[in-house]
Coordinates of C-alpha atoms and ligand atoms in Angstrom, one line a residue:
X224 CA -0.1 -0.1 -0.2
X225 CA 2.9 2.5 1.1
X226 CA 4.8 1.6 -2.8
X227 CA 0.9 2.5 -4.4
X228 CA 1.1 5.3 -2.7
X229 CA 4.3 6.4 -3.1
X230 CA 3.9 5.4 -6.9
X231 CA 1.0 8.0 -6.6
X232 CA -1.3 5.1 -7.4
X233 CA -4.0 5.4 -5.2
X234 CA -7.2 7.8 -5.5
X235 CA -9.4 9.2 -3.0
X236 CA -12.9 8.9 -3.7
X237 CA -15.2 9.9 -0.7
X238 CA -13.9 8.0 2.1
X239 CA -13.0 5.3 -0.5
X240 CA -9.6 4.5 -1.7
X241 CA -9.0 3.4 -5.3
X242 CA -6.3 1.7 -6.9
X243 CA -5.5 3.9 -9.9
X244 CA -4.9 2.5 -12.9
X245 CA -3.7 3.7 -16.7
X246 CA -4.3 3.3 -20.0
X247 CA -1.0 2.5 -21.0
X248 CA -0.5 0.0 -18.0
X249 CA -1.7 -2.4 -20.4
X250 CA -2.7 -1.5 -23.7
X251 CA -3.9 -5.2 -25.3
X252 CA -7.0 -7.3 -24.0
X253 CA -7.3 -11.0 -24.3
X254 CA -9.4 -12.0 -27.2
X255 CA -12.9 -13.5 -25.7
X256 CA -15.2 -15.9 -27.5
X257 CA -16.9 -13.2 -29.0
X258 CA -14.9 -12.2 -32.6
X259 CA -16.5 -9.1 -33.7
X260 CA -13.5 -7.8 -35.1
X261 CA -12.9 -9.9 -37.6
X262 CA -16.6 -8.9 -39.0
X263 CA -15.3 -5.7 -40.7
X264 CA -11.8 -7.3 -42.2
X265 CA -13.7 -10.4 -43.9
X266 CA -15.1 -7.4 -46.3
X267 CA -11.9 -6.1 -47.8
X268 CA -10.9 -9.7 -48.2
X269 CA -10.4 -10.4 -51.9
X270 CA -12.8 -12.6 -53.5
X271 CA -11.8 -16.0 -54.4
X272 CA -15.1 -18.3 -54.0
X273 CA -18.6 -17.6 -52.8
X274 CA -18.5 -19.2 -49.5
X275 CA -15.1 -17.7 -48.6
X276 CA -14.2 -17.6 -45.0
X277 CA -13.0 -14.6 -43.7
X278 CA -8.3 -14.6 -43.4
X279 CA -8.7 -12.8 -39.6
X280 CA -10.9 -15.6 -38.6
X281 CA -8.8 -18.2 -39.9
X282 CA -5.8 -16.9 -39.0
X283 CA -6.8 -16.3 -35.1
X284 CA -7.5 -20.5 -35.0
X285 CA -4.1 -20.8 -36.8
X286 CA -2.3 -18.9 -34.1
X287 CA -4.1 -19.5 -31.3
X288 CA -3.6 -23.4 -31.9
X289 CA 0.1 -23.6 -33.4
X290 CA 3.2 -22.7 -33.6
X291 CA 5.6 -22.3 -36.5
X292 CA 6.6 -25.3 -38.1
X293 CA 3.2 -27.1 -36.9
X294 CA 1.0 -28.7 -39.5
X295 CA -2.5 -27.8 -40.5
X296 CA -4.9 -29.7 -42.0
X297 CA -8.1 -28.3 -43.6
X298 CA -10.0 -31.0 -45.2
X299 CA -12.0 -28.6 -47.1
X300 CA -10.1 -26.1 -48.7
X301 CA -12.8 -24.3 -50.8
X302 CA -10.3 -21.2 -52.0
X303 CA -7.7 -22.3 -49.8
X304 CA -7.9 -19.9 -47.3
X305 CA -6.2 -22.1 -44.3
X306 CA -3.4 -22.6 -46.8
X307 CA -2.9 -19.2 -48.0
X308 CA -3.4 -18.3 -44.0
X309 CA -0.5 -20.8 -42.8
X310 CA 1.7 -20.2 -45.6
X311 CA 2.0 -16.5 -44.2
X312 CA 2.6 -17.5 -40.6
X313 CA 5.0 -20.5 -41.5
X314 CA 3.0 -23.7 -41.2
X315 CA 2.8 -26.3 -43.3
X316 CA 0.2 -27.4 -44.6
X317 CA -2.1 -29.8 -46.7
X318 CA -5.8 -29.2 -47.5
X319 CA -8.5 -31.1 -49.4
X320 CA -11.3 -30.4 -51.8
X321 CA -13.4 -32.6 -53.4
X322 CA -14.0 -29.7 -56.4
X323 CA -11.8 -29.3 -59.0
X324 CA -12.8 -25.9 -58.9
X325 CA -11.8 -24.7 -55.5
X326 CA -8.6 -26.7 -56.0
X327 CA -7.6 -24.6 -59.3
X328 CA -8.7 -21.5 -57.2
X329 CA -6.7 -22.0 -54.1
X330 CA -3.3 -23.2 -56.4
X331 CA -3.4 -19.7 -58.6
X332 CA -4.4 -18.2 -54.9
X333 CA -1.2 -19.2 -53.5
X334 CA 0.6 -18.8 -56.4
X335 CA -0.1 -15.3 -56.7
X336 CA 0.2 -14.5 -52.9
X337 CA 2.5 -12.2 -51.6
X338 CA 3.9 -12.0 -48.0
X339 CA 5.8 -10.1 -44.9
X340 CA 8.8 -11.4 -44.2
X341 CA 8.6 -12.2 -40.6
X342 CA 12.0 -11.7 -38.7
X343 CA 13.3 -15.5 -37.7
X344 CA 14.0 -15.5 -33.6
X345 CA 16.8 -18.2 -34.7
X346 CA 18.8 -15.7 -36.9
X347 CA 21.4 -12.7 -36.8
X348 CA 19.0 -9.9 -37.8
X349 CA 16.3 -11.6 -35.0
X350 CA 19.0 -11.5 -32.2
X351 CA 19.7 -7.8 -33.1
X352 CA 15.8 -7.0 -33.4
X353 CA 14.9 -9.0 -29.8
X354 CA 18.1 -7.0 -27.8
X355 CA 16.4 -3.5 -29.4
X356 CA 13.0 -4.8 -28.3
X357 CA 14.4 -5.5 -24.7
X358 CA 16.9 -3.3 -24.4
X359 CA 19.9 -5.4 -23.9
X360 CA 22.7 -6.5 -25.4
X361 CA 22.4 -9.2 -28.6
X362 CA 23.2 -13.0 -28.0
X363 CA 25.7 -14.2 -29.8
X364 CA 24.9 -17.8 -30.0
X365 CA 24.7 -19.5 -33.3
X366 CA 21.9 -19.3 -35.4
X367 CA 20.3 -21.4 -37.9
X368 CA 17.3 -20.2 -39.0
X369 CA 15.2 -22.5 -37.7
X370 CA 11.2 -21.7 -38.1
X371 CA 10.7 -24.1 -35.1
X372 CA 12.1 -21.0 -32.8
X373 CA 9.3 -18.7 -34.0
X374 CA 9.9 -15.2 -34.8
X375 CA 10.4 -11.8 -33.4
X376 CA 7.2 -11.0 -31.9
X377 CA 6.1 -7.4 -30.3
X378 CA 5.0 -7.3 -26.8
X379 CA 2.7 -5.5 -24.6
X380 CA 3.4 -4.2 -21.0
X381 CA 1.3 -5.6 -18.0
X382 CA 1.6 -3.2 -15.5
X383 CA -0.3 -5.0 -12.5
X384 CA -0.8 -3.8 -8.8
X385 CA 1.0 -6.8 -8.1
X386 CA 4.1 -5.6 -10.2
X387 CA 4.4 -1.9 -8.1
X388 CA 3.8 -3.3 -4.8
X389 CA 6.5 -5.9 -5.2
X390 CA 9.2 -3.1 -6.7
X391 CA 11.4 -2.4 -4.3
X392 CA 13.3 0.4 -6.4
X393 CA 10.7 2.8 -5.7
X394 CA 11.2 2.8 -2.2
X395 CA 14.8 3.7 -3.0
X396 CA 13.7 6.4 -5.9
X397 CA 11.6 8.0 -3.1
X398 CA 14.2 8.1 -0.5
X399 CA 16.8 9.5 -3.0
X400 CA 14.3 12.5 -4.6
X401 CA 11.4 12.5 -1.8
X402 CA 13.7 15.5 0.0
X403 CA 13.9 17.7 -2.8
X404 CA 10.2 17.7 -2.7
X405 CA 9.9 18.6 0.9
X406 CA 12.2 21.6 0.7
X407 CA 10.5 22.8 -2.0
X408 CA 6.9 22.3 -0.2
X409 CA 8.3 24.1 2.7
X410 CA 9.8 26.5 0.1
X411 CA 6.3 27.2 -1.2
X412 CA 4.4 27.3 1.8
X413 CA 6.7 29.9 3.1
X414 CA 5.9 32.3 0.3
X415 CA 2.5 32.0 0.6
X416 CA 2.2 32.4 4.2
X417 CA -0.3 35.7 4.9
X418 CA -0.7 36.2 1.5
X419 CA -4.3 38.1 1.6
X420 CA -6.0 36.6 -1.3
X421 CA -8.1 33.8 -2.7
X422 CA -6.0 31.5 -4.8
X423 CA -7.2 30.6 -8.2
X424 CA -7.8 27.1 -7.7
X425 CA -9.9 24.9 -5.5
X426 CA -8.1 23.8 -2.5
X427 CA -11.7 22.8 -0.7
X428 CA -10.7 23.4 2.8
X429 CA -9.3 19.8 3.1
X430 CA -13.0 18.0 2.4
X431 CA -14.7 16.7 -0.6
X432 CA -13.8 16.4 -4.1
X433 CA -10.1 18.1 -4.9
X434 CA -9.0 18.0 -8.6
X435 CA -6.2 15.9 -9.5
X436 CA -3.1 18.6 -9.9
X437 CA -0.6 16.3 -9.7
X438 CA -1.3 15.2 -13.3
X439 CA 0.2 17.5 -16.1
X440 CA -2.2 19.1 -18.2
X441 CA -5.0 18.5 -15.8
X442 CA -7.3 21.6 -15.9
X443 CA -7.3 24.0 -12.7
X444 CA -10.6 25.6 -11.4
X445 CA -10.6 29.0 -9.6
X446 CA -13.0 28.8 -6.7
X447 CA -11.4 31.8 -4.7
X448 CA -10.5 29.9 -1.6
X449 CA -7.5 30.9 0.5
X450 CA -4.9 29.3 0.8
X451 CA -4.7 27.2 4.1
X452 CA -3.1 29.1 7.2
X453 CA -0.5 25.8 7.7
X454 CA 0.4 25.7 4.2
X455 CA -0.2 23.6 1.4
X456 CA -0.5 19.5 2.0
X457 CA 1.8 17.8 -0.6
X458 CA -1.4 17.2 -2.9
X459 CA -2.9 20.2 -2.4
X460 CA -0.7 22.3 -4.2
X461 CA -1.8 23.9 -7.2
X462 CA -1.0 23.4 -10.9
X463 CA -0.6 27.0 -11.8
X464 CA -1.6 30.0 -10.9
X465 CA -2.5 32.1 -13.9
X466 CA -2.4 35.9 -13.4
X467 CA -5.6 37.9 -13.8
X468 CA -5.7 40.4 -15.9
X469 CA -8.3 42.8 -14.2
X470 CA -6.1 43.0 -11.6
X471 CA -3.3 45.7 -10.8
X472 CA -1.3 44.9 -7.7
X473 CA 0.9 47.3 -5.6
X474 CA 4.6 46.9 -6.0
X475 CA 5.1 44.9 -3.3
X476 CA 2.4 42.5 -3.9
X477 CA 3.5 41.9 -7.4
X478 CA 7.3 40.3 -6.0
X479 CA 5.3 38.6 -3.2
X480 CA 3.4 36.9 -6.2
X481 CA 6.3 36.1 -8.4
X482 CA 8.0 34.7 -5.9
X483 CA 5.5 31.9 -4.8
X484 CA 4.9 31.2 -8.6
X485 CA 8.2 30.6 -8.6
X486 CA 8.1 28.5 -5.9
X487 CA 5.1 26.7 -7.2
X488 CA 7.0 25.5 -10.2
X489 CA 10.4 24.3 -8.5
X490 CA 8.0 22.0 -6.2
X491 CA 6.2 20.6 -9.2
X492 CA 9.8 20.3 -11.3
X493 CA 10.7 18.0 -8.3
X494 CA 7.5 16.2 -8.1
X495 CA 7.4 15.3 -11.4
X496 CA 10.8 14.5 -11.6
X497 CA 10.3 11.8 -9.0
X498 CA 7.3 10.6 -10.4
X499 CA 9.1 10.1 -13.8
X500 CA 11.8 7.9 -12.6
X501 CA 9.2 6.4 -10.4
X502 CA 7.2 5.3 -13.4
X503 CA 10.0 4.2 -15.4
X504 CA 11.3 2.1 -12.4
X505 CA 7.6 0.6 -12.9
X506 CA 7.7 0.2 -16.6
X507 CA 10.9 -1.8 -16.3
X508 CA 10.0 -4.2 -14.0
X509 CA 6.7 -4.8 -15.6
X510 CA 5.7 -7.8 -17.1
X511 CA 5.2 -7.8 -20.9
X512 CA 3.0 -10.4 -22.9
X513 CA 4.3 -11.5 -26.5
X514 CA 1.6 -9.9 -29.4
X515 CA 1.8 -13.3 -31.1
X516 CA 0.1 -11.8 -34.4
X517 CA 2.8 -9.1 -34.4
X518 CA 6.0 -10.3 -35.6
X519 CA 8.6 -7.8 -36.3
X520 CA 8.5 -7.5 -40.5
X521 CA 12.0 -7.3 -42.2
X522 CA 10.5 -4.7 -45.0
X523 CA 13.3 -5.1 -47.3
X524 CA 12.2 -8.4 -48.2
X525 CA 8.8 -10.2 -49.6
X526 CA 7.9 -13.7 -49.2
X527 CA 6.2 -16.2 -51.9
X528 CA 4.4 -19.4 -51.6
X529 CA 7.0 -21.9 -50.9
X530 CA 6.9 -25.1 -53.3
X531 CA 3.9 -27.0 -52.8
X532 CA 2.5 -30.1 -54.8
X533 CA -1.3 -30.4 -56.1
X534 CA -1.9 -34.7 -56.0
X535 CA -5.6 -35.4 -57.6
X536 CA -7.0 -38.9 -59.0
X537 CA -5.1 -37.4 -62.1
X538 CA -5.7 -39.7 -65.1
X539 CA -3.3 -42.9 -65.0
X540 CA -2.6 -46.2 -66.5
X541 CA -2.9 -49.3 -64.7
X542 CA -0.8 -51.8 -66.3
X543 CA -3.0 -55.3 -65.4
X544 CA -0.9 -58.0 -64.6
X545 CA -2.9 -61.6 -64.6
X546 CA -1.3 -64.8 -62.3
X547 CA 1.8 -65.6 -64.0
X548 CA 3.0 -61.8 -64.7
X549 CA 1.8 -61.4 -68.6
X550 CA 0.7 -58.3 -69.0
X551 CA -3.2 -58.9 -69.6
X552 CA -4.2 -57.3 -73.3
X553 CA -5.4 -54.0 -72.9
X554 CA -7.6 -54.0 -75.3
X555 CA -9.3 -57.2 -74.2
X556 CA -12.5 -55.0 -73.6
X557 CA -12.5 -54.2 -76.4
X558 CA -13.0 -57.6 -77.7
X559 CA -16.0 -58.1 -75.0
X560 CA -14.1 -59.6 -72.1
X561 CA -14.9 -57.4 -69.5
X562 CA -18.1 -56.7 -68.5
X563 CA -19.6 -53.4 -68.1
X564 CA -20.1 -53.5 -64.8
X565 CA -19.8 -55.7 -61.4
X566 CA -23.3 -55.5 -60.4
X567 CA -25.3 -54.8 -63.4
X568 CA -28.7 -53.6 -60.5
X569 CA -26.4 -51.6 -58.6
X570 CA -25.0 -50.0 -62.0
X571 CA -28.6 -49.7 -63.3
X572 CA -29.5 -47.4 -60.6
X573 CA -26.6 -44.7 -60.7
X574 CA -26.9 -45.0 -64.6
X575 CA -30.8 -43.7 -63.7
X576 CA -29.9 -41.0 -61.8
X577 CA -26.4 -40.0 -64.1
X578 CA -29.5 -39.8 -67.0
X579 CA -31.5 -37.8 -65.1
X580 CA -29.2 -35.4 -64.3
X581 CA -27.9 -35.2 -67.8
X582 CA -31.2 -35.3 -69.2
X583 CA -31.5 -31.6 -67.5
X584 CA -28.2 -30.2 -67.3
X585 CA -27.2 -31.1 -70.8
X586 CA -23.4 -31.3 -71.8
X587 CA -21.3 -28.3 -71.4
X588 CA -18.1 -26.8 -72.5
X589 CA -16.1 -24.4 -72.4
X590 CA -18.6 -22.1 -74.3
X591 CA -22.2 -22.0 -73.3
X592 CA -23.2 -21.5 -76.9
X593 CA -21.5 -25.1 -77.5
X594 CA -23.4 -26.6 -75.0
X595 CA -25.0 -30.0 -76.1
X596 CA -28.8 -29.8 -75.2
X597 CA -31.0 -33.6 -75.7
X598 CA -34.1 -33.0 -77.3
X599 CA -34.5 -36.5 -75.9
X600 CA -32.7 -39.0 -74.1
X601 CA -33.6 -42.9 -73.2
X602 CA -32.6 -46.0 -71.6
X603 CA -30.8 -47.9 -74.3
X604 CA -30.1 -51.4 -73.7
X605 CA -26.5 -52.0 -74.9
X606 CA -23.8 -53.9 -73.4
X607 CA -21.4 -50.7 -72.7
X608 CA -24.3 -47.9 -74.1
X609 CA -26.6 -46.7 -71.5
X610 CA -29.2 -44.6 -73.3
X611 CA -29.5 -42.6 -76.7
X612 CA -29.9 -38.8 -76.6
X613 CA -30.9 -36.8 -79.4
X614 CA -29.7 -33.4 -80.3
X615 CA -29.8 -30.9 -83.0
X616 CA -26.9 -29.7 -85.2
X617 CA -28.3 -27.1 -87.0
X618 CA -31.6 -28.3 -88.2
X619 CA -30.6 -32.3 -88.6
X620 CA -31.1 -34.3 -86.0
X621 CA -28.4 -36.3 -84.1
X622 CA -28.1 -39.7 -82.3
X623 CA -25.6 -40.1 -79.8
X624 CA -25.0 -43.0 -77.6
X625 CA -24.3 -42.1 -74.1
X626 CA -22.0 -44.4 -72.4
X627 CA -21.7 -44.0 -68.6
X628 CA -18.6 -45.1 -66.6
X629 CA -18.1 -46.7 -62.8
X630 CA -19.6 -45.0 -59.9
X631 CA -16.0 -45.6 -58.6
X632 CA -13.0 -45.8 -61.0
X633 CA -11.9 -44.6 -63.8
X634 CA -12.4 -45.2 -67.6
X635 CA -9.7 -46.9 -69.6
X636 CA -9.3 -46.8 -73.1
X637 CA -10.0 -49.9 -73.9
X638 CA -13.6 -49.6 -72.3
X639 CA -14.2 -46.3 -74.8
X640 CA -13.6 -48.7 -77.8
X641 CA -15.9 -51.5 -76.9
X642 CA -18.9 -48.6 -76.4
X643 CA -17.6 -46.9 -79.8
X644 CA -17.7 -50.0 -81.5
X645 CA -21.0 -50.9 -80.2
X646 CA -22.0 -47.6 -81.0
X647 CA -20.7 -48.2 -84.5
X648 CA -22.8 -51.4 -84.7
X649 CA -26.0 -49.7 -83.4
X650 CA -26.2 -46.8 -86.0
X651 CA -25.3 -43.7 -83.4
X652 CA -23.7 -40.8 -84.9
X653 CA -21.7 -40.0 -82.2
X654 CA -20.6 -41.1 -78.7
X655 CA -20.8 -39.1 -75.8
X656 CA -18.9 -40.7 -72.8
X657 CA -19.6 -39.3 -68.7
X658 CA -16.9 -40.6 -66.6
X659 CA -15.9 -39.1 -63.3
X660 CA -12.2 -40.2 -64.6
X661 CA -10.6 -41.0 -67.5
X662 CA -6.9 -42.7 -67.6
X663 CA -4.1 -41.3 -69.9
X664 CA -4.8 -43.4 -72.7
X665 CA -7.9 -42.5 -73.2
X666 CA -7.0 -38.8 -73.8
X667 CA -5.7 -40.0 -77.3
X668 CA -8.7 -41.6 -78.2
X669 CA -11.5 -39.4 -80.3
X670 CA -12.7 -41.4 -82.9
X671 CA -13.4 -44.8 -84.2
X672 CA -14.3 -45.0 -87.9
X673 CA -16.8 -42.2 -88.7
X674 CA -18.2 -42.4 -84.6
X675 CA -16.9 -39.4 -82.7
X676 CA -16.4 -39.8 -78.9
X677 CA -16.7 -37.0 -76.6
X678 CA -15.7 -36.9 -72.9
X679 CA -17.5 -35.5 -70.5
X680 CA -16.1 -35.4 -67.3
X681 CA -18.9 -35.7 -64.5
X682 CA -19.1 -33.8 -61.7
X683 CA -18.1 -35.2 -58.4
X684 CA -21.2 -33.6 -57.0
X685 CA -22.7 -36.8 -58.8
X686 CA -21.5 -38.6 -55.8
X687 CA -24.2 -37.4 -53.9
X688 CA -27.0 -39.5 -56.2
X689 CA -30.6 -38.8 -55.7
X690 CA -29.5 -36.1 -52.8
X691 CA -28.7 -33.9 -55.8
X692 CA -31.7 -32.2 -57.0
X693 CA -31.9 -32.2 -61.2
X694 CA -32.1 -28.2 -61.5
X695 CA -30.3 -28.3 -64.8
X696 CA -28.0 -25.7 -62.9
X697 CA -24.1 -26.4 -62.2
X698 CA -21.2 -27.9 -64.3
X699 CA -22.0 -31.4 -64.2
X700 CA -21.1 -32.9 -67.6
X701 CA -18.0 -30.7 -69.0
X702 CA -16.4 -31.5 -72.2
X703 CA -12.9 -30.0 -71.8
X704 CA -11.3 -30.8 -75.4
X705 CA -7.8 -32.3 -76.5
X706 CA -4.9 -30.1 -76.0
X707 CA -3.8 -28.9 -79.4
X708 CA 0.0 -28.8 -79.3
X709 CA 2.9 -28.6 -81.6
X710 CA 6.6 -30.6 -80.7
X711 CA 9.0 -28.6 -82.4
X712 CA 12.7 -29.7 -82.6
X713 CA 15.5 -27.3 -82.3
X714 CA 17.7 -29.6 -83.8
X715 CA 20.5 -29.3 -80.9
X716 CA 19.0 -32.1 -78.8
X717 CA 16.4 -30.1 -77.2
X718 CA 12.7 -30.1 -78.0
X719 CA 10.0 -27.1 -77.5
X720 CA 6.3 -27.4 -77.1
X721 CA 4.0 -25.0 -78.0
X722 CA 0.1 -25.3 -77.4
X723 CA -2.5 -23.9 -79.4
X724 CA -5.4 -24.2 -77.6
X725 CA -8.0 -27.4 -76.7
X726 CA -10.2 -29.1 -79.4
X727 CA -13.8 -28.0 -79.0
X728 CA -16.5 -30.0 -80.3
X729 CA -19.5 -27.6 -81.9
X730 CA -22.8 -29.1 -81.9
X731 CA -24.2 -26.4 -84.3
X732 CA -22.0 -28.1 -87.1
X733 CA -20.6 -31.3 -85.7
X734 CA -17.4 -30.3 -86.1
X735 CA -14.2 -30.6 -84.0
X736 CA -12.5 -27.2 -83.9
X737 CA -9.3 -25.7 -82.2
X738 CA -10.1 -22.8 -80.2
X739 CA -7.7 -20.3 -78.6
X740 CA -5.7 -20.3 -75.6
X741 CA -7.7 -18.2 -73.5
X742 CA -9.8 -21.1 -72.4
X743 CA -6.3 -22.1 -70.5
X744 CA -5.5 -21.4 -67.1
X745 CA -2.4 -23.0 -66.6
X746 CA -0.5 -25.8 -68.7
X747 CA 2.7 -27.8 -67.4
X748 CA 5.2 -30.2 -68.8
X749 CA 6.5 -33.5 -67.3
X750 CA 9.6 -33.3 -69.9
X751 CA 10.2 -37.0 -68.9
X752 CA 7.1 -39.0 -68.6
X753 CA 7.7 -42.1 -66.4
X754 CA 4.2 -43.8 -67.6
X755 CA 3.2 -43.7 -63.9
X756 CA 3.5 -40.1 -62.1
X757 CA 3.1 -36.7 -63.6
X758 CA 6.2 -34.8 -62.5
X759 CA 5.8 -30.9 -63.0
X760 CA 8.8 -30.1 -64.6
X761 CA 7.5 -26.8 -66.1
X762 CA 4.2 -25.2 -65.6
X763 CA 3.0 -21.8 -67.4
X764 CA 0.0 -19.7 -66.9
X765 CA -2.1 -18.6 -69.8
X766 CA -5.6 -16.6 -70.0
X767 CA -6.8 -13.5 -68.7
X768 CA -6.6 -14.7 -65.1
X769 CA -2.9 -14.3 -64.6
X770 CA -2.2 -15.3 -61.0
X771 CA 1.4 -14.1 -61.1
X772 CA 0.2 -10.2 -62.4
X773 CA 0.3 -8.5 -58.7
X774 CA 3.5 -10.4 -57.9
X775 CA 5.0 -9.1 -61.0
X776 CA 4.4 -5.8 -59.8
X777 CA 6.0 -6.2 -56.4
X778 CA 8.8 -8.4 -57.5
X779 CA 9.7 -6.2 -60.6
X780 CA 12.8 -5.2 -59.2
X781 CA 13.7 -8.9 -58.1
X782 CA 13.3 -11.0 -61.2
X783 CA 14.6 -10.6 -64.9
X784 CA 11.7 -9.7 -67.2
X785 CA 12.6 -12.4 -69.8
X786 CA 12.1 -15.2 -66.9
X787 CA 8.3 -13.7 -66.5
X788 CA 7.5 -13.3 -69.9
X789 CA 8.8 -17.1 -70.2
X790 CA 6.8 -18.2 -67.4
X791 CA 3.1 -16.3 -69.3
X792 CA 3.4 -18.1 -72.5
X793 CA 2.2 -21.2 -75.0
X794 CA 5.7 -21.8 -76.1
X795 CA 7.4 -23.8 -73.6
X796 CA 11.5 -23.0 -72.8
X797 CA 13.6 -25.8 -74.6
X798 CA 13.9 -29.3 -72.7
X799 CA 16.1 -31.8 -74.0
X800 CA 14.7 -35.0 -75.6
X801 CA 13.4 -37.4 -73.1
X802 CA 15.3 -40.5 -71.6
X803 CA 11.9 -41.9 -71.4
X804 CA 11.1 -41.5 -75.0
X805 CA 8.0 -39.4 -73.7
X806 CA 6.9 -36.0 -72.6
X807 CA 3.3 -35.7 -70.9
X808 CA 1.5 -32.5 -71.0
X809 CA -1.3 -31.4 -68.7
X810 CA -3.3 -28.5 -69.3
X811 CA -6.1 -27.0 -66.9
X812 CA -8.7 -24.8 -67.4
X813 CA -9.9 -22.2 -65.1
X814 CA -12.8 -24.4 -63.6
X815 CA -10.0 -26.8 -63.1
X816 CA -10.9 -29.2 -65.6
X817 CA -7.6 -31.3 -66.5
X818 CA -6.5 -33.2 -69.3
X819 CA -3.1 -35.1 -69.8
X820 CA -1.6 -35.9 -73.3
X821 CA 1.5 -38.1 -73.7
X822 CA 3.3 -37.6 -76.7
X823 CA 6.9 -39.8 -78.0
X824 CA 9.7 -38.1 -78.7
X825 CA 12.1 -39.6 -80.4
Ligands
SAM167 C1 -17.3 -23.0 -47.3 S1 -16.5 -24.5 -48.1 C2 -14.7 -23.8 -47.2 C3 -14.4 -22.2 -47.6 C4 -12.9 -22.6 -47.5 N1 -12.6 -22.2 -45.8 C5 -12.4 -20.7 -48.2 O1 -12.1 -19.9 -46.9 O2 -12.8 -20.5 -49.2 C6 -16.5 -25.8 -48.6 C7 -15.5 -26.8 -49.3 O3 -16.0 -27.7 -48.7 C8 -16.1 -28.6 -49.9 N2 -16.0 -30.2 -49.5 C9 -17.6 -30.5 -49.4 N3 -17.7 -31.9 -49.1 C10 -16.5 -32.6 -48.7 C11 -15.9 -33.4 -48.7 N4 -16.3 -34.9 -48.6 N5 -14.2 -33.7 -48.8 C12 -13.7 -32.8 -49.2 N6 -14.3 -31.5 -49.3 C13 -15.3 -31.0 -49.2 C14 -16.8 -28.0 -51.1 O4 -16.3 -28.4 -52.0 C15 -16.4 -26.3 -50.5 O5 -15.9 -26.2 -51.2

């Protein structure tokens, strides 16, 4: 209590004694479970996705529950806010989505992301910053740049009554500086003794409410009371004594008043000096708390997202072997050795549901006007073909055989060949295949004799089966054509690849045309395809949504213009001919649909 008094932390109100807490004693408040502060910032986030979560919400969750270097999993990726935020805060991440649209959005959001560079605690710059903040000598222990040690965080003082009460330095300062205050007070009281006029301040006769004269800047109110006959107590001394402009003093009174003012100022100087030292001591001894959302940035650096991979159920070829390790003839389905479905009854229910949706939604392509709308769609009792659909090609009615792939699994080229053969035998004009996934080799198959084969990819929403309303809305069946590609031998052992666009079926004319590159968001090259996994060795962006645009502006000075240009291009950089004899090209549109095509390069 005595120390709190010396520190000027007590305040009397009536008969009660209160603790005087200052605004800057603790400028931070713990967050509660009511996060109303995240609302407004959510509106200023750039929008990528219709159900995008505010970055600040995700940030708080991550900062509350993880440390730098930890792994964050978000199985409902959406536009990738979790990955985006985790990346900023030095957390590793995995994120998953059933929607290719979401994955495509998240991928380009991360690729174009820019972040501040936070000083690592485990670095020489971090050690220097820490020393600067704590006003101590920098550590000279070796550093390893480990993210696990975290960042250098800003912090906030937390002055509590406890830290004041336990601060023995206050007594030392008091003992050293109080004599000067006492002496100045004695001088003041001597100068004031017998002063015949009211003081322009409230002294209140030592009762009732008093004004806090001790805090610089406090307004003093004239009340016209006389100075106490036995002099001021320390806490009664007025802060100032303004001159009354309407008053003329006789010479002798004027000199006395000047002397009083002089003593008044001397008292306050001593009083404020004591308070300053005590306050500084309180601050220095107080606890502090880290602000984990305020690491110190190094403003000379900009960070981009670290390397990440996108794994998907990608078109892949499975090489089946039989009991004596012989490769099974991959064309056996074409010879009718494979069955259309393991359990025809289950398949019928699935096929029925798919047809209902297909009837309502039609088949979409990159451009709206190329949508195939069925004038009629009925079941067809084929081995492979499940339905017959009619549509108008200009004025001519065409008949399409509809092949439906399995509910779980990938359609392979032999399946398509067998189905197309059935289409030919049954006199259809065209085949429309609907499947969740196609293997790599089916991408090369687009025609059997006169039968054109259109491969539509089914939206995973169709896995919801009967729960999905057949509204006809949504991109449920989308054809994303073959990439139209030219491989150019540079004559020096290297080749380049150029993409011209993707092939699109024109239902108006029945033609297949190559469209420009604007429908392509991203294309990637595996320059030495091993026929198992697609390794992204080159990646190029095209089309309107240049994810690197903002990044380019920021990093203009850092990065060679030519290198940027080569990333935003329809032509690859030259690369050595593949040892495997094959390259693979993967093309992705803005909806995240992808096609992969394999080419032999001799
Ligand atoms: C509300 S969004 C997430 C939004 C995200 N936090 C953001 O900021 O953009 C939910 C996501 O979960 C995905 N989703 C729904 N069911 C899923 C499942 N079973 N497995 C994985 N993802 C799923 C949806 O495709 C959708 O993108």
